[in-house]
Coordinates of C-alpha atoms in Angstrom, one line a residue:
M555 CA -18.8 -9.8 -20.5
V556 CA -19.4 -7.9 -23.7
W557 CA -16.0 -6.0 -24.8
W558 CA -17.0 -2.8 -23.5
L559 CA -18.3 -3.9 -19.5
W560 CA -14.4 -4.8 -19.3
M561 CA -12.8 -1.8 -20.6
I562 CA -15.1 0.4 -18.1
V563 CA -14.1 -2.0 -15.5
G564 CA -10.9 -1.4 -16.3
L565 CA -11.2 2.4 -16.3
A566 CA -13.4 2.2 -13.4
L567 CA -10.5 0.4 -10.4
L568 CA -7.9 3.0 -12.7
S569 CA -10.0 5.4 -11.2
L570 CA -11.3 4.5 -8.1
E571 CA -7.4 4.5 -6.9
M572 CA -5.7 6.9 -8.6
F573 CA -8.0 9.6 -7.1
A574 CA -10.1 8.2 -5.0
I575 CA -8.6 5.5 -2.6
D576 CA -5.7 4.8 -1.8
A577 CA -5.1 1.0 -1.5
Q578 CA -1.8 0.5 -1.6
F579 CA -1.8 -0.1 -5.4
Y580 CA -4.0 -3.4 -5.5
L581 CA -7.2 -1.2 -7.7
V582 CA -4.7 -0.6 -10.2
F583 CA -3.4 -4.1 -11.5
I584 CA -7.2 -5.6 -11.4
G585 CA -8.4 -2.9 -13.4
L586 CA -4.9 -3.7 -15.7
G587 CA -6.0 -7.0 -15.7
A588 CA -9.8 -6.3 -16.9
M589 CA -8.2 -4.0 -19.8
V590 CA -5.8 -6.7 -21.4
V591 CA -8.8 -8.7 -21.3
R592 CA -10.6 -6.7 -23.2
M593 CA -7.2 -6.0 -25.5
V594 CA -7.4 -10.4 -26.1
E595 CA -10.9 -10.2 -27.4
L596 CA -9.6 -6.9 -29.9
I597 CA -7.5 -8.7 -31.3
G598 CA -9.7 -11.7 -32.4
I599 CA -9.7 -14.5 -29.7
D600 CA -13.0 -15.4 -29.1
M601 CA -13.2 -17.4 -25.6
P602 CA -16.2 -18.5 -23.4
S603 CA -17.4 -16.3 -20.6
W604 CA -15.4 -18.4 -17.9
A605 CA -12.4 -18.2 -19.8
E606 CA -12.6 -14.6 -19.9
W607 CA -13.2 -14.7 -15.8
V608 CA -10.0 -17.1 -15.0
L609 CA -7.5 -14.8 -17.4
F610 CA -8.9 -11.5 -15.5
G611 CA -7.8 -13.6 -12.2
A612 CA -4.8 -15.1 -13.0
L613 CA -3.5 -11.7 -14.5
S614 CA -4.7 -9.4 -11.7
L615 CA -3.5 -12.2 -9.2
I616 CA 0.1 -13.2 -10.6
A617 CA 0.9 -8.6 -11.7
M618 CA 0.1 -7.5 -7.5
F619 CA 2.0 -10.0 -6.5
T620 CA 5.2 -10.4 -8.5
I621 CA 5.8 -6.9 -9.3
R622 CA 3.1 -4.4 -7.2
R623 CA 5.3 -4.1 -4.7
Q624 CA 8.8 -2.6 -6.7
I625 CA 6.3 -0.4 -8.7
Y626 CA 4.5 0.6 -5.8
E627 CA 7.6 1.3 -3.8
K628 CA 9.5 3.1 -6.6
L629 CA 6.5 4.9 -7.5
R630 CA 6.0 6.3 -3.5
G631 CA 9.8 6.2 -3.3
Q632 CA 9.5 8.1 0.5
A633 CA 5.9 8.9 0.6
V634 CA 5.2 6.4 2.7
G635 CA 7.1 6.6 5.4
L636 CA 10.3 8.9 6.6
G637 CA 13.0 7.0 6.2
E638 CA 15.9 7.3 7.9
Q639 CA 14.2 11.0 8.5
G640 CA 13.3 11.5 11.6
A641 CA 16.2 9.5 13.0
G642 CA 17.6 11.1 16.1
D643 CA 14.3 13.5 16.7
P644 CA 12.8 13.6 20.2
V645 CA 9.1 12.6 20.8
Q646 CA 6.8 12.8 23.7
I647 CA 5.7 10.0 25.5
A648 CA 2.5 10.1 26.7
E649 CA 2.4 6.8 28.9
A650 CA 4.0 4.6 30.5
L651 CA 6.0 2.5 27.5
P652 CA 7.8 -0.9 28.6
P653 CA 10.1 -2.4 26.2
G654 CA 8.7 -3.9 22.9
G655 CA 6.0 -1.6 24.5
S656 CA 3.5 0.4 22.2
C657 CA 1.5 3.3 21.9
R658 CA -0.3 5.8 20.6
T659 CA 1.9 9.5 20.3
E660 CA 2.1 12.5 17.9
Y661 CA 4.8 13.5 15.9
R662 CA 4.6 16.1 13.3
G663 CA 0.6 16.9 13.4
S664 CA -0.3 13.3 12.5
V665 CA -1.1 10.5 15.5
W666 CA 1.9 7.8 14.7
T667 CA 2.9 4.0 17.0
A668 CA 5.6 4.2 18.7
T669 CA 7.6 1.2 20.1
N670 CA 9.6 1.0 22.4
V671 CA 12.9 -0.1 21.4
G672 CA 15.1 0.1 24.1
P673 CA 16.2 -1.5 27.2
D674 CA 14.5 0.2 30.2
T675 CA 10.1 1.8 30.2
I676 CA 9.6 5.6 29.3
P677 CA 8.2 6.8 31.9
P678 CA 4.9 8.8 31.3
G679 CA 5.8 12.9 29.5
A680 CA 8.8 11.6 29.2
T681 CA 10.7 12.7 26.2
A682 CA 12.1 9.2 23.7
V683 CA 14.2 9.5 20.6
I684 CA 13.2 7.8 17.8
D685 CA 15.8 4.4 16.5
A686 CA 14.0 4.6 12.8
I687 CA 10.5 5.0 10.8
E688 CA 8.9 2.7 9.0
G689 CA 5.5 4.1 7.8
L690 CA 3.6 5.4 10.5
H691 CA 5.8 3.7 13.2
L692 CA 8.3 5.0 15.2
R693 CA 10.9 3.2 17.1
V694 CA 11.4 4.6 20.4
R695 CA 14.5 4.5 22.9
L696 CA 15.4 6.8 26.0
P697 CA 18.0 9.1 24.7
G698 CA 21.9 8.2 26.2

């Protein structure tokens, strides 16, 4: 592929991730892989097309599986979930929720998945207490 096309693909993927969708940082590393291939060509290393594609794929996959998670967590911090902030807050459960069961519920204006981590069934319409929040997943139990 021509050198400038790698840069355009890389910048397009970076832009798409940053401004249009949240792909949890995967597109960033694919875009960076394309840009690194472009940089390799810029410093004068001439490769056949198949080698460029192999380098692009290898760099993208290695970066995604080795450093993506650490960088994503540092940049997003607690924005992905509320962590310990919501522990102890009450939440209304609309349907019967047996131990280990899950249902959808509303909390702070958003729809969440609630899982009963307590030993008792939560009856429909009951107020449960949040034990922990993981992403958009609430771990709830009956108070007491």
